JSON list of C-alpha atoms in Angstrom, two decimals:
[
{"chain": "A", "resi": 1, "resn": "MET", "atom": "CA", "xyz": [-17.19, 115.35, 20.60]},
{"chain": "A", "resi": 2, "resn": "GLU", "atom": "CA", "xyz": [-19.27, 112.28, 21.36]},
{"chain": "A", "resi": 3, "resn": "VAL", "atom": "CA", "xyz": [-16.74, 110.07, 19.58]},
{"chain": "A", "resi": 4, "resn": "ILE", "atom": "CA", "xyz": [-13.88, 111.59, 21.59]},
{"chain": "A", "resi": 5, "resn": "THR", "atom": "CA", "xyz": [-15.80, 111.13, 24.84]},
{"chain": "A", "resi": 6, "resn": "GLU", "atom": "CA", "xyz": [-16.53, 107.46, 24.14]},
{"chain": "A", "resi": 7, "resn": "LEU", "atom": "CA", "xyz": [-12.94, 106.79, 23.11]},
{"chain": "A", "resi": 8, "resn": "THR", "atom": "CA", "xyz": [-11.54, 108.58, 26.18]},
{"chain": "A", "resi": 9, "resn": "ILE", "atom": "CA", "xyz": [-13.74, 106.52, 28.50]},
{"chain": "A", "resi": 10, "resn": "ARG", "atom": "CA", "xyz": [-12.81, 103.32, 26.68]},
{"chain": "A", "resi": 11, "resn": "MET", "atom": "CA", "xyz": [-9.08, 104.01, 26.93]},
{"chain": "A", "resi": 12, "resn": "ALA", "atom": "CA", "xyz": [-9.34, 104.82, 30.64]},
{"chain": "A", "resi": 13, "resn": "ARG", "atom": "CA", "xyz": [-11.30, 101.67, 31.45]},
{"chain": "A", "resi": 14, "resn": "GLU", "atom": "CA", "xyz": [-9.17, 99.36, 29.36]},
{"chain": "A", "resi": 15, "resn": "ASN", "atom": "CA", "xyz": [-5.93, 100.86, 30.71]},
{"chain": "A", "resi": 16, "resn": "PRO", "atom": "CA", "xyz": [-6.36, 101.57, 34.43]},
{"chain": "A", "resi": 17, "resn": "ARG", "atom": "CA", "xyz": [-2.80, 102.92, 34.81]},
{"chain": "A", "resi": 18, "resn": "TRP", "atom": "CA", "xyz": [-3.03, 105.48, 32.02]},
{"chain": "A", "resi": 19, "resn": "GLY", "atom": "CA", "xyz": [-3.10, 109.07, 33.26]},
{"chain": "A", "resi": 20, "resn": "TYR", "atom": "CA", "xyz": [-4.61, 112.12, 31.55]},
{"chain": "A", "resi": 21, "resn": "THR", "atom": "CA", "xyz": [-1.47, 112.88, 29.55]},
{"chain": "A", "resi": 22, "resn": "ARG", "atom": "CA", "xyz": [-1.09, 109.29, 28.33]},
{"chain": "A", "resi": 23, "resn": "ILE", "atom": "CA", "xyz": [-4.71, 109.22, 27.18]},
{"chain": "A", "resi": 24, "resn": "GLN", "atom": "CA", "xyz": [-4.26, 112.62, 25.52]},
{"chain": "A", "resi": 25, "resn": "GLY", "atom": "CA", "xyz": [-1.33, 111.21, 23.55]},
{"chain": "A", "resi": 26, "resn": "ALA", "atom": "CA", "xyz": [-3.23, 108.06, 22.58]},
{"chain": "A", "resi": 27, "resn": "LEU", "atom": "CA", "xyz": [-6.09, 110.20, 21.27]},
{"chain": "A", "resi": 28, "resn": "HIS", "atom": "CA", "xyz": [-3.61, 112.23, 19.25]},
{"chain": "A", "resi": 29, "resn": "ASN", "atom": "CA", "xyz": [-2.29, 109.00, 17.71]},
{"chain": "A", "resi": 30, "resn": "VAL", "atom": "CA", "xyz": [-5.72, 108.31, 16.21]},
{"chain": "A", "resi": 31, "resn": "GLY", "atom": "CA", "xyz": [-6.31, 111.85, 14.97]},
{"chain": "A", "resi": 32, "resn": "HIS", "atom": "CA", "xyz": [-8.09, 113.54, 17.89]},
{"chain": "A", "resi": 33, "resn": "ARG", "atom": "CA", "xyz": [-6.33, 116.67, 19.21]},
{"chain": "A", "resi": 34, "resn": "VAL", "atom": "CA", "xyz": [-7.68, 117.49, 22.67]},
{"chain": "A", "resi": 35, "resn": "GLY", "atom": "CA", "xyz": [-6.17, 119.09, 25.74]},
{"chain": "A", "resi": 36, "resn": "ARG", "atom": "CA", "xyz": [-5.22, 117.31, 28.94]},
{"chain": "A", "resi": 37, "resn": "THR", "atom": "CA", "xyz": [-7.89, 119.29, 30.79]},
{"chain": "A", "resi": 38, "resn": "THR", "atom": "CA", "xyz": [-10.53, 118.03, 28.36]},
{"chain": "A", "resi": 39, "resn": "VAL", "atom": "CA", "xyz": [-9.53, 114.43, 29.09]},
{"chain": "A", "resi": 40, "resn": "ALA", "atom": "CA", "xyz": [-9.68, 115.11, 32.83]},
{"chain": "A", "resi": 41, "resn": "ASN", "atom": "CA", "xyz": [-13.11, 116.73, 32.58]},
{"chain": "A", "resi": 42, "resn": "ILE", "atom": "CA", "xyz": [-14.53, 113.85, 30.53]},
{"chain": "A", "resi": 43, "resn": "LEU", "atom": "CA", "xyz": [-13.37, 111.25, 33.04]},
{"chain": "A", "resi": 44, "resn": "LYS", "atom": "CA", "xyz": [-14.56, 113.26, 36.04]},
{"chain": "A", "resi": 45, "resn": "ALA", "atom": "CA", "xyz": [-17.98, 113.78, 34.46]},
{"chain": "A", "resi": 46, "resn": "HIS", "atom": "CA", "xyz": [-18.36, 110.01, 34.10]},
{"chain": "A", "resi": 47, "resn": "GLY", "atom": "CA", "xyz": [-17.16, 109.16, 37.60]},
{"chain": "A", "resi": 48, "resn": "ILE", "atom": "CA", "xyz": [-13.84, 107.67, 36.51]},
{"chain": "A", "resi": 49, "resn": "ASP", "atom": "CA", "xyz": [-10.99, 108.17, 38.97]},
{"chain": "A", "resi": 50, "resn": "PRO", "atom": "CA", "xyz": [-7.51, 109.43, 38.05]},
{"chain": "A", "resi": 51, "resn": "ALA", "atom": "CA", "xyz": [-4.90, 106.80, 37.18]},
{"chain": "A", "resi": 52, "resn": "PRO", "atom": "CA", "xyz": [-3.29, 106.37, 40.63]},
{"chain": "A", "resi": 53, "resn": "GLU", "atom": "CA", "xyz": [-6.62, 105.38, 42.20]},
{"chain": "A", "resi": 54, "resn": "ARG", "atom": "CA", "xyz": [-8.03, 103.65, 39.13]},
{"chain": "A", "resi": 55, "resn": "GLY", "atom": "CA", "xyz": [-4.91, 101.48, 38.82]},
{"chain": "A", "resi": 56, "resn": "LYS", "atom": "CA", "xyz": [-5.18, 100.19, 42.37]},
{"chain": "A", "resi": 57, "resn": "ARG", "atom": "CA", "xyz": [-8.38, 98.32, 41.64]},
{"chain": "A", "resi": 58, "resn": "THR", "atom": "CA", "xyz": [-8.61, 95.19, 39.52]},
{"chain": "A", "resi": 59, "resn": "THR", "atom": "CA", "xyz": [-12.02, 94.04, 38.34]},
{"chain": "A", "resi": 60, "resn": "TRP", "atom": "CA", "xyz": [-13.01, 90.39, 38.61]},
{"chain": "A", "resi": 61, "resn": "GLY", "atom": "CA", "xyz": [-12.98, 90.11, 34.83]},
{"chain": "A", "resi": 62, "resn": "GLN", "atom": "CA", "xyz": [-9.46, 91.54, 34.63]},
{"chain": "A", "resi": 63, "resn": "PHE", "atom": "CA", "xyz": [-8.25, 89.11, 37.29]},
{"chain": "A", "resi": 64, "resn": "LEU", "atom": "CA", "xyz": [-9.73, 86.12, 35.45]},
{"chain": "A", "resi": 65, "resn": "LYS", "atom": "CA", "xyz": [-8.25, 87.20, 32.13]},
{"chain": "A", "resi": 66, "resn": "ALA", "atom": "CA", "xyz": [-4.80, 87.82, 33.61]},
{"chain": "A", "resi": 67, "resn": "HIS", "atom": "CA", "xyz": [-4.57, 84.40, 35.29]},
{"chain": "A", "resi": 68, "resn": "TRP", "atom": "CA", "xyz": [-6.85, 82.36, 33.04]},
{"chain": "A", "resi": 69, "resn": "SER", "atom": "CA", "xyz": [-4.43, 79.53, 32.23]},
{"chain": "A", "resi": 70, "resn": "VAL", "atom": "CA", "xyz": [-3.55, 78.84, 35.89]},
{"chain": "A", "resi": 71, "resn": "LEU", "atom": "CA", "xyz": [-6.97, 79.32, 37.50]},
{"chain": "A", "resi": 72, "resn": "ALA", "atom": "CA", "xyz": [-9.15, 76.63, 39.03]},
{"chain": "A", "resi": 73, "resn": "ALA", "atom": "CA", "xyz": [-12.31, 76.75, 41.11]},
{"chain": "A", "resi": 74, "resn": "ALA", "atom": "CA", "xyz": [-13.69, 74.30, 43.65]},
{"chain": "A", "resi": 75, "resn": "ASP", "atom": "CA", "xyz": [-17.08, 73.70, 45.20]},
{"chain": "A", "resi": 76, "resn": "PHE", "atom": "CA", "xyz": [-19.40, 71.17, 46.79]},
{"chain": "A", "resi": 77, "resn": "PHE", "atom": "CA", "xyz": [-22.79, 69.89, 45.78]},
{"chain": "A", "resi": 78, "resn": "THR", "atom": "CA", "xyz": [-25.03, 67.50, 47.67]},
{"chain": "A", "resi": 79, "resn": "VAL", "atom": "CA", "xyz": [-26.92, 64.36, 46.64]},
{"chain": "A", "resi": 80, "resn": "GLU", "atom": "CA", "xyz": [-29.48, 62.45, 48.67]},
{"chain": "A", "resi": 81, "resn": "VAL", "atom": "CA", "xyz": [-28.77, 58.70, 48.85]},
{"chain": "A", "resi": 82, "resn": "TRP", "atom": "CA", "xyz": [-30.96, 55.96, 50.33]},
{"chain": "A", "resi": 83, "resn": "GLY", "atom": "CA", "xyz": [-29.23, 53.92, 53.00]},
{"chain": "A", "resi": 84, "resn": "PRO", "atom": "CA", "xyz": [-30.32, 51.26, 55.53]},
{"chain": "A", "resi": 85, "resn": "ARG", "atom": "CA", "xyz": [-31.63, 53.99, 57.85]},
{"chain": "A", "resi": 86, "resn": "GLY", "atom": "CA", "xyz": [-33.17, 56.29, 55.31]},
{"chain": "A", "resi": 87, "resn": "LEU", "atom": "CA", "xyz": [-31.88, 59.20, 53.28]},
{"chain": "A", "resi": 88, "resn": "VAL", "atom": "CA", "xyz": [-28.29, 60.31, 53.77]},
{"chain": "A", "resi": 89, "resn": "THR", "atom": "CA", "xyz": [-26.82, 63.54, 52.38]},
{"chain": "A", "resi": 90, "resn": "PHE", "atom": "CA", "xyz": [-23.56, 63.00, 50.52]},
{"chain": "A", "resi": 91, "resn": "TYR", "atom": "CA", "xyz": [-21.17, 65.82, 49.66]},
{"chain": "A", "resi": 92, "resn": "VAL", "atom": "CA", "xyz": [-19.36, 65.77, 46.32]},
{"chain": "A", "resi": 93, "resn": "PHE", "atom": "CA", "xyz": [-16.26, 67.97, 46.14]},
{"chain": "A", "resi": 94, "resn": "PHE", "atom": "CA", "xyz": [-14.83, 68.86, 42.74]},
{"chain": "A", "resi": 95, "resn": "VAL", "atom": "CA", "xyz": [-12.28, 71.13, 41.10]},
{"chain": "A", "resi": 96, "resn": "ILE", "atom": "CA", "xyz": [-12.68, 72.67, 37.65]},
{"chain": "A", "resi": 97, "resn": "GLU", "atom": "CA", "xyz": [-9.92, 74.20, 35.51]},
{"chain": "A", "resi": 98, "resn": "LEU", "atom": "CA", "xyz": [-11.41, 77.34, 34.04]},
{"chain": "A", "resi": 99, "resn": "ALA", "atom": "CA", "xyz": [-9.45, 77.43, 30.78]},
{"chain": "A", "resi": 100, "resn": "THR", "atom": "CA", "xyz": [-9.94, 73.77, 29.81]},
{"chain": "A", "resi": 101, "resn": "ARG", "atom": "CA", "xyz": [-13.23, 73.05, 31.67]},
{"chain": "A", "resi": 102, "resn": "ARG", "atom": "CA", "xyz": [-11.57, 69.83, 32.88]},
{"chain": "A", "resi": 103, "resn": "ILE", "atom": "CA", "xyz": [-12.99, 68.63, 36.21]},
{"chain": "A", "resi": 104, "resn": "ASP", "atom": "CA", "xyz": [-11.70, 66.42, 38.99]},
{"chain": "A", "resi": 105, "resn": "VAL", "atom": "CA", "xyz": [-14.22, 64.83, 41.34]},
{"chain": "A", "resi": 106, "resn": "ALA", "atom": "CA", "xyz": [-11.85, 64.97, 44.27]},
{"chain": "A", "resi": 107, "resn": "GLY", "atom": "CA", "xyz": [-13.98, 63.25, 46.88]},
{"chain": "A", "resi": 108, "resn": "ILE", "atom": "CA", "xyz": [-17.41, 61.98, 47.93]},
{"chain": "A", "resi": 109, "resn": "THR", "atom": "CA", "xyz": [-18.38, 61.60, 51.58]},
{"chain": "A", "resi": 110, "resn": "ALA", "atom": "CA", "xyz": [-21.24, 61.90, 54.05]},
{"chain": "A", "resi": 111, "resn": "SER", "atom": "CA", "xyz": [-18.87, 63.45, 56.63]},
{"chain": "A", "resi": 112, "resn": "PRO", "atom": "CA", "xyz": [-16.75, 66.24, 55.13]},
{"chain": "A", "resi": 113, "resn": "GLY", "atom": "CA", "xyz": [-14.88, 67.08, 58.33]},
{"chain": "A", "resi": 114, "resn": "GLU", "atom": "CA", "xyz": [-11.47, 68.69, 58.54]},
{"chain": "A", "resi": 115, "resn": "PRO", "atom": "CA", "xyz": [-9.42, 65.44, 58.50]},
{"chain": "A", "resi": 116, "resn": "TRP", "atom": "CA", "xyz": [-11.16, 64.45, 55.27]},
{"chain": "A", "resi": 117, "resn": "MET", "atom": "CA", "xyz": [-10.64, 67.90, 53.78]},
{"chain": "A", "resi": 118, "resn": "MET", "atom": "CA", "xyz": [-6.95, 67.89, 54.70]},
{"chain": "A", "resi": 119, "resn": "GLN", "atom": "CA", "xyz": [-6.45, 64.59, 52.89]},
{"chain": "A", "resi": 120, "resn": "ILE", "atom": "CA", "xyz": [-8.28, 65.99, 49.88]},
{"chain": "A", "resi": 121, "resn": "GLY", "atom": "CA", "xyz": [-5.95, 68.98, 49.98]},
{"chain": "A", "resi": 122, "resn": "ARG", "atom": "CA", "xyz": [-2.90, 66.74, 50.00]},
{"chain": "A", "resi": 123, "resn": "ASN", "atom": "CA", "xyz": [-4.27, 64.79, 47.05]},
{"chain": "A", "resi": 124, "resn": "LEU", "atom": "CA", "xyz": [-4.99, 67.94, 45.06]},
{"chain": "A", "resi": 125, "resn": "THR", "atom": "CA", "xyz": [-1.52, 69.37, 45.57]},
{"chain": "A", "resi": 126, "resn": "ASP", "atom": "CA", "xyz": [0.43, 66.19, 44.93]},
{"chain": "A", "resi": 127, "resn": "PRO", "atom": "CA", "xyz": [3.28, 67.31, 42.65]},
{"chain": "A", "resi": 128, "resn": "ILE", "atom": "CA", "xyz": [2.94, 64.28, 40.36]},
{"chain": "A", "resi": 129, "resn": "ASP", "atom": "CA", "xyz": [-0.77, 63.73, 39.80]},
{"chain": "A", "resi": 130, "resn": "GLY", "atom": "CA", "xyz": [-2.61, 66.36, 41.85]},
{"chain": "A", "resi": 131, "resn": "SER", "atom": "CA", "xyz": [-5.17, 68.29, 39.83]},
{"chain": "A", "resi": 132, "resn": "LEU", "atom": "CA", "xyz": [-3.83, 71.57, 41.27]},
{"chain": "A", "resi": 133, "resn": "ALA", "atom": "CA", "xyz": [-0.21, 70.82, 40.39]},
{"chain": "A", "resi": 134, "resn": "GLU", "atom": "CA", "xyz": [-0.43, 73.09, 37.32]},
{"chain": "A", "resi": 135, "resn": "ASN", "atom": "CA", "xyz": [-2.69, 75.76, 38.83]},
{"chain": "A", "resi": 136, "resn": "ARG", "atom": "CA", "xyz": [-1.53, 78.75, 40.87]},
{"chain": "A", "resi": 137, "resn": "PHE", "atom": "CA", "xyz": [-4.91, 80.06, 42.01]},
{"chain": "A", "resi": 138, "resn": "LEU", "atom": "CA", "xyz": [-7.97, 78.31, 43.45]},
{"chain": "A", "resi": 139, "resn": "ILE", "atom": "CA", "xyz": [-11.30, 80.11, 43.77]},
{"chain": "A", "resi": 140, "resn": "LEU", "atom": "CA", "xyz": [-13.26, 79.15, 46.89]},
{"chain": "A", "resi": 141, "resn": "ASP", "atom": "CA", "xyz": [-16.45, 80.48, 48.42]},
{"chain": "A", "resi": 142, "resn": "ARG", "atom": "CA", "xyz": [-16.93, 81.07, 52.15]},
{"chain": "A", "resi": 143, "resn": "ASP", "atom": "CA", "xyz": [-18.09, 77.53, 52.97]},
{"chain": "A", "resi": 144, "resn": "THR", "atom": "CA", "xyz": [-16.99, 76.68, 56.51]},
{"chain": "A", "resi": 145, "resn": "LYS", "atom": "CA", "xyz": [-15.58, 73.37, 55.27]},
{"chain": "A", "resi": 146, "resn": "PHE", "atom": "CA", "xyz": [-12.76, 75.37, 53.69]},
{"chain": "A", "resi": 147, "resn": "THR", "atom": "CA", "xyz": [-11.04, 75.81, 57.04]},
{"chain": "A", "resi": 148, "resn": "VAL", "atom": "CA", "xyz": [-7.97, 77.86, 57.90]},
{"chain": "A", "resi": 149, "resn": "ALA", "atom": "CA", "xyz": [-5.93, 74.64, 58.02]},
{"chain": "A", "resi": 150, "resn": "PHE", "atom": "CA", "xyz": [-7.18, 73.53, 54.60]},
{"chain": "A", "resi": 151, "resn": "ARG", "atom": "CA", "xyz": [-6.44, 76.91, 53.03]},
{"chain": "A", "resi": 152, "resn": "GLY", "atom": "CA", "xyz": [-3.06, 76.97, 54.71]},
{"chain": "A", "resi": 153, "resn": "LEU", "atom": "CA", "xyz": [-2.16, 73.58, 53.26]},
{"chain": "A", "resi": 154, "resn": "LEU", "atom": "CA", "xyz": [-2.95, 74.86, 49.77]},
{"chain": "A", "resi": 155, "resn": "THR", "atom": "CA", "xyz": [-0.92, 78.02, 50.31]},
{"chain": "A", "resi": 156, "resn": "GLU", "atom": "CA", "xyz": [2.09, 76.09, 51.58]},
{"chain": "A", "resi": 157, "resn": "SER", "atom": "CA", "xyz": [1.92, 73.97, 48.42]},
{"chain": "A", "resi": 158, "resn": "GLY", "atom": "CA", "xyz": [2.09, 77.05, 46.18]},
{"chain": "A", "resi": 159, "resn": "VAL", "atom": "CA", "xyz": [-1.63, 77.46, 45.46]},
{"chain": "A", "resi": 160, "resn": "GLU", "atom": "CA", "xyz": [-2.99, 80.91, 46.25]},
{"chain": "A", "resi": 161, "resn": "VAL", "atom": "CA", "xyz": [-6.55, 80.80, 47.57]},
{"chain": "A", "resi": 162, "resn": "VAL", "atom": "CA", "xyz": [-8.94, 83.41, 46.18]},
{"chain": "A", "resi": 163, "resn": "ARG", "atom": "CA", "xyz": [-11.85, 83.71, 48.64]},
{"chain": "A", "resi": 164, "resn": "LEU", "atom": "CA", "xyz": [-15.09, 85.07, 47.23]},
{"chain": "A", "resi": 165, "resn": "PRO", "atom": "CA", "xyz": [-17.35, 87.49, 49.08]},
{"chain": "A", "resi": 166, "resn": "TYR", "atom": "CA", "xyz": [-20.34, 86.02, 50.92]},
{"chain": "A", "resi": 167, "resn": "ARG", "atom": "CA", "xyz": [-23.36, 85.14, 48.80]},
{"chain": "A", "resi": 168, "resn": "SER", "atom": "CA", "xyz": [-21.71, 85.71, 45.43]},
{"chain": "A", "resi": 169, "resn": "PRO", "atom": "CA", "xyz": [-22.29, 82.51, 43.40]},
{"chain": "A", "resi": 170, "resn": "ASN", "atom": "CA", "xyz": [-22.09, 84.53, 40.18]},
{"chain": "A", "resi": 171, "resn": "LEU", "atom": "CA", "xyz": [-18.36, 84.98, 40.80]},
{"chain": "A", "resi": 172, "resn": "ASN", "atom": "CA", "xyz": [-17.93, 81.21, 40.79]},
{"chain": "A", "resi": 173, "resn": "ALA", "atom": "CA", "xyz": [-19.97, 80.79, 37.65]},
{"chain": "A", "resi": 174, "resn": "TYR", "atom": "CA", "xyz": [-17.93, 77.99, 36.05]},
{"chain": "A", "resi": 175, "resn": "ALA", "atom": "CA", "xyz": [-18.23, 75.74, 39.09]},
{"chain": "A", "resi": 176, "resn": "GLU", "atom": "CA", "xyz": [-21.93, 76.59, 39.40]},
{"chain": "A", "resi": 177, "resn": "ARG", "atom": "CA", "xyz": [-22.43, 75.71, 35.75]},
{"chain": "A", "resi": 178, "resn": "PHE", "atom": "CA", "xyz": [-20.86, 72.29, 36.22]},
{"chain": "A", "resi": 179, "resn": "VAL", "atom": "CA", "xyz": [-23.16, 71.60, 39.17]},
{"chain": "A", "resi": 180, "resn": "ARG", "atom": "CA", "xyz": [-26.20, 72.46, 37.05]},
{"chain": "A", "resi": 181, "resn": "SER", "atom": "CA", "xyz": [-24.96, 70.26, 34.22]},
{"chain": "A", "resi": 182, "resn": "ILE", "atom": "CA", "xyz": [-24.26, 67.13, 36.25]},
{"chain": "A", "resi": 183, "resn": "LYS", "atom": "CA", "xyz": [-27.55, 67.44, 38.14]},
{"chain": "A", "resi": 184, "resn": "ASP", "atom": "CA", "xyz": [-29.77, 68.30, 35.16]},
{"chain": "A", "resi": 185, "resn": "GLU", "atom": "CA", "xyz": [-28.22, 65.74, 32.82]},
{"chain": "A", "resi": 186, "resn": "CYS", "atom": "CA", "xyz": [-27.66, 62.92, 35.28]},
{"chain": "A", "resi": 187, "resn": "LEU", "atom": "CA", "xyz": [-28.02, 62.99, 39.06]},
{"chain": "A", "resi": 188, "resn": "SER", "atom": "CA", "xyz": [-31.46, 64.59, 39.35]},
{"chain": "A", "resi": 189, "resn": "ARG", "atom": "CA", "xyz": [-32.82, 61.90, 37.02]},
{"chain": "A", "resi": 190, "resn": "MET", "atom": "CA", "xyz": [-31.71, 59.02, 39.24]},
{"chain": "A", "resi": 191, "resn": "ILE", "atom": "CA", "xyz": [-32.52, 57.51, 42.62]},
{"chain": "A", "resi": 192, "resn": "PHE", "atom": "CA", "xyz": [-29.47, 56.29, 44.50]},
{"chain": "A", "resi": 193, "resn": "PHE", "atom": "CA", "xyz": [-29.34, 53.28, 46.79]},
{"chain": "A", "resi": 194, "resn": "GLY", "atom": "CA", "xyz": [-26.03, 53.29, 48.59]},
{"chain": "A", "resi": 195, "resn": "GLU", "atom": "CA", "xyz": [-22.84, 55.25, 48.11]},
{"chain": "A", "resi": 196, "resn": "ARG", "atom": "CA", "xyz": [-21.56, 52.89, 45.43]},
{"chain": "A", "resi": 197, "resn": "SER", "atom": "CA", "xyz": [-24.37, 53.81, 43.04]},
{"chain": "A", "resi": 198, "resn": "LEU", "atom": "CA", "xyz": [-23.62, 57.51, 43.47]},
{"chain": "A", "resi": 199, "resn": "ARG", "atom": "CA", "xyz": [-19.93, 56.97, 42.85]},
{"chain": "A", "resi": 200, "resn": "LYS", "atom": "CA", "xyz": [-20.63, 54.99, 39.70]},
{"chain": "A", "resi": 201, "resn": "ALA", "atom": "CA", "xyz": [-22.98, 57.63, 38.30]},
{"chain": "A", "resi": 202, "resn": "THR", "atom": "CA", "xyz": [-20.53, 60.41, 39.07]},
{"chain": "A", "resi": 203, "resn": "ARG", "atom": "CA", "xyz": [-17.66, 58.49, 37.49]},
{"chain": "A", "resi": 204, "resn": "GLU", "atom": "CA", "xyz": [-19.66, 57.76, 34.34]},
{"chain": "A", "resi": 205, "resn": "TYR", "atom": "CA", "xyz": [-20.80, 61.35, 34.02]},
{"chain": "A", "resi": 206, "resn": "ALA", "atom": "CA", "xyz": [-17.23, 62.61, 34.42]},
{"chain": "A", "resi": 207, "resn": "ALA", "atom": "CA", "xyz": [-16.09, 60.34, 31.58]},
{"chain": "A", "resi": 208, "resn": "HIS", "atom": "CA", "xyz": [-18.99, 61.52, 29.42]},
{"chain": "A", "resi": 209, "resn": "TYR", "atom": "CA", "xyz": [-18.30, 65.15, 30.32]},
{"chain": "A", "resi": 210, "resn": "HIS", "atom": "CA", "xyz": [-14.66, 64.93, 29.22]},
{"chain": "A", "resi": 211, "resn": "ARG", "atom": "CA", "xyz": [-14.85, 62.65, 26.18]},
{"chain": "A", "resi": 212, "resn": "GLU", "atom": "CA", "xyz": [-18.37, 62.81, 24.78]},
{"chain": "A", "resi": 213, "resn": "ARG", "atom": "CA", "xyz": [-20.02, 66.12, 25.66]},
{"chain": "A", "resi": 214, "resn": "ASN", "atom": "CA", "xyz": [-19.44, 69.28, 23.66]},
{"chain": "A", "resi": 215, "resn": "HIS", "atom": "CA", "xyz": [-18.77, 72.49, 25.61]},
{"chain": "A", "resi": 216, "resn": "GLN", "atom": "CA", "xyz": [-19.86, 75.91, 24.39]},
{"chain": "A", "resi": 217, "resn": "GLY", "atom": "CA", "xyz": [-17.16, 77.63, 26.45]},
{"chain": "A", "resi": 218, "resn": "ILE", "atom": "CA", "xyz": [-14.40, 75.99, 24.38]},
{"chain": "A", "resi": 219, "resn": "ASP", "atom": "CA", "xyz": [-15.92, 76.54, 20.92]},
{"chain": "A", "resi": 220, "resn": "ASN", "atom": "CA", "xyz": [-18.37, 73.65, 21.24]},
{"chain": "A", "resi": 221, "resn": "ARG", "atom": "CA", "xyz": [-15.54, 71.10, 21.24]},
{"chain": "A", "resi": 222, "resn": "LEU", "atom": "CA", "xyz": [-14.86, 67.98, 23.29]},
{"chain": "A", "resi": 223, "resn": "ILE", "atom": "CA", "xyz": [-12.40, 68.31, 26.15]},
{"chain": "A", "resi": 224, "resn": "GLU", "atom": "CA", "xyz": [-10.74, 65.00, 25.28]},
{"chain": "A", "resi": 225, "resn": "ALA", "atom": "CA", "xyz": [-11.42, 64.32, 21.62]},
{"chain": "A", "resi": 226, "resn": "ASP", "atom": "CA", "xyz": [-10.39, 61.07, 19.94]},
{"chain": "A", "resi": 227, "resn": "ASP", "atom": "CA", "xyz": [-10.43, 59.84, 16.36]},
{"chain": "A", "resi": 228, "resn": "ARG", "atom": "CA", "xyz": [-13.86, 58.22, 16.47]},
{"chain": "A", "resi": 229, "resn": "ALA", "atom": "CA", "xyz": [-15.62, 61.41, 15.38]},
{"chain": "A", "resi": 230, "resn": "LYS", "atom": "CA", "xyz": [-13.17, 62.02, 12.53]},
{"chain": "A", "resi": 231, "resn": "LEU", "atom": "CA", "xyz": [-13.32, 58.82, 10.46]},
{"chain": "A", "resi": 232, "resn": "PRO", "atom": "CA", "xyz": [-15.18, 60.09, 7.37]},
{"chain": "A", "resi": 233, "resn": "PHE", "atom": "CA", "xyz": [-16.60, 56.98, 5.74]},
{"chain": "A", "resi": 234, "resn": "SER", "atom": "CA", "xyz": [-17.54, 54.61, 8.56]},
{"chain": "A", "resi": 235, "resn": "ALA", "atom": "CA", "xyz": [-21.06, 54.19, 9.91]},
{"chain": "A", "resi": 236, "resn": "ILE", "atom": "CA", "xyz": [-22.38, 56.48, 12.63]},
{"chain": "A", "resi": 237, "resn": "GLU", "atom": "CA", "xyz": [-22.80, 54.66, 15.92]},
{"chain": "A", "resi": 238, "resn": "CYS", "atom": "CA", "xyz": [-24.26, 55.61, 19.28]},
{"chain": "A", "resi": 239, "resn": "ALA", "atom": "CA", "xyz": [-22.40, 54.92, 22.52]},
{"chain": "A", "resi": 240, "resn": "HIS", "atom": "CA", "xyz": [-24.25, 55.28, 25.79]},
{"chain": "A", "resi": 241, "resn": "ARG", "atom": "CA", "xyz": [-23.76, 55.24, 29.55]},
{"chain": "A", "resi": 242, "resn": "LEU", "atom": "CA", "xyz": [-26.05, 54.64, 32.51]},
{"chain": "A", "resi": 243, "resn": "GLY", "atom": "CA", "xyz": [-28.63, 52.72, 30.54]},
{"chain": "A", "resi": 244, "resn": "GLY", "atom": "CA", "xyz": [-28.83, 55.24, 27.71]},
{"chain": "A", "resi": 245, "resn": "MET", "atom": "CA", "xyz": [-29.18, 58.35, 29.85]},
{"chain": "A", "resi": 246, "resn": "LEU", "atom": "CA", "xyz": [-25.92, 59.73, 28.43]},
{"chain": "A", "resi": 247, "resn": "ARG", "atom": "CA", "xyz": [-25.40, 59.30, 24.70]},
{"chain": "A", "resi": 248, "resn": "PHE", "atom": "CA", "xyz": [-22.60, 60.05, 22.25]},
{"chain": "A", "resi": 249, "resn": "TYR", "atom": "CA", "xyz": [-22.66, 59.72, 18.45]},
{"chain": "A", "resi": 250, "resn": "HIS", "atom": "CA", "xyz": [-19.45, 58.82, 16.67]},
{"chain": "A", "resi": 251, "resn": "ARG", "atom": "CA", "xyz": [-18.06, 57.13, 13.58]},
{"chain": "A", "resi": 252, "resn": "GLY", "atom": "CA", "xyz": [-17.45, 53.42, 13.90]},
{"chain": "A", "resi": 253, "resn": "ALA", "atom": "CA", "xyz": [-14.09, 51.77, 13.35]},
{"chain": "A", "resi": 254, "resn": "ALA", "atom": "CA", "xyz": [-13.06, 51.72, 9.70]}
]
């Protein structure tokens, strides 16, 4: 009976629209003859709702899986930069494609007001080279910089905004992971004097991130691989960026 119970629960959770009779039939297909009432009692005992109610709810994991290839997430992170009058907080806004892990550093500014955000929105949704041109959904947290006007611009351009609950960074885990990576591997190890130095470091890290850094989430591969790593008989060379802070080992030209 334990096997039947586990299988009944599994079928119900993996198929939210399956009712008691459908699950009963599926169990019969794999050699378990049980009554419809037995299925109902098992699900009730484990707090699992009947199909009409169960089917109305979609878990976060189910949503991600269903829309994986057209999902992106966006977020800000801050960096302190020395200027003529002391430290200035700069805001870096980026978008990450969940399926490919490709990122777009969409803007860097010390004043992320609504006019700036609206221009960023227009850039992102440009039909020719906007990084959201191929994405239907954009995950955003409740940051006040994501104004009604900004969200409306995205919606009018065909991008559906998915707003996360307050204080739920775990639901934007891919964006959070990129922030940790760029800070741990690069930005937190540097002192910036002027906006130009921050822009250069961010640009160099983005190039490294796409072409030279392996990513566990995509089978430990490079996002933008080239032939340098595949030449079998040439010498192994080390390329570096930012004075050796970021390194990449590859085969030299044949």
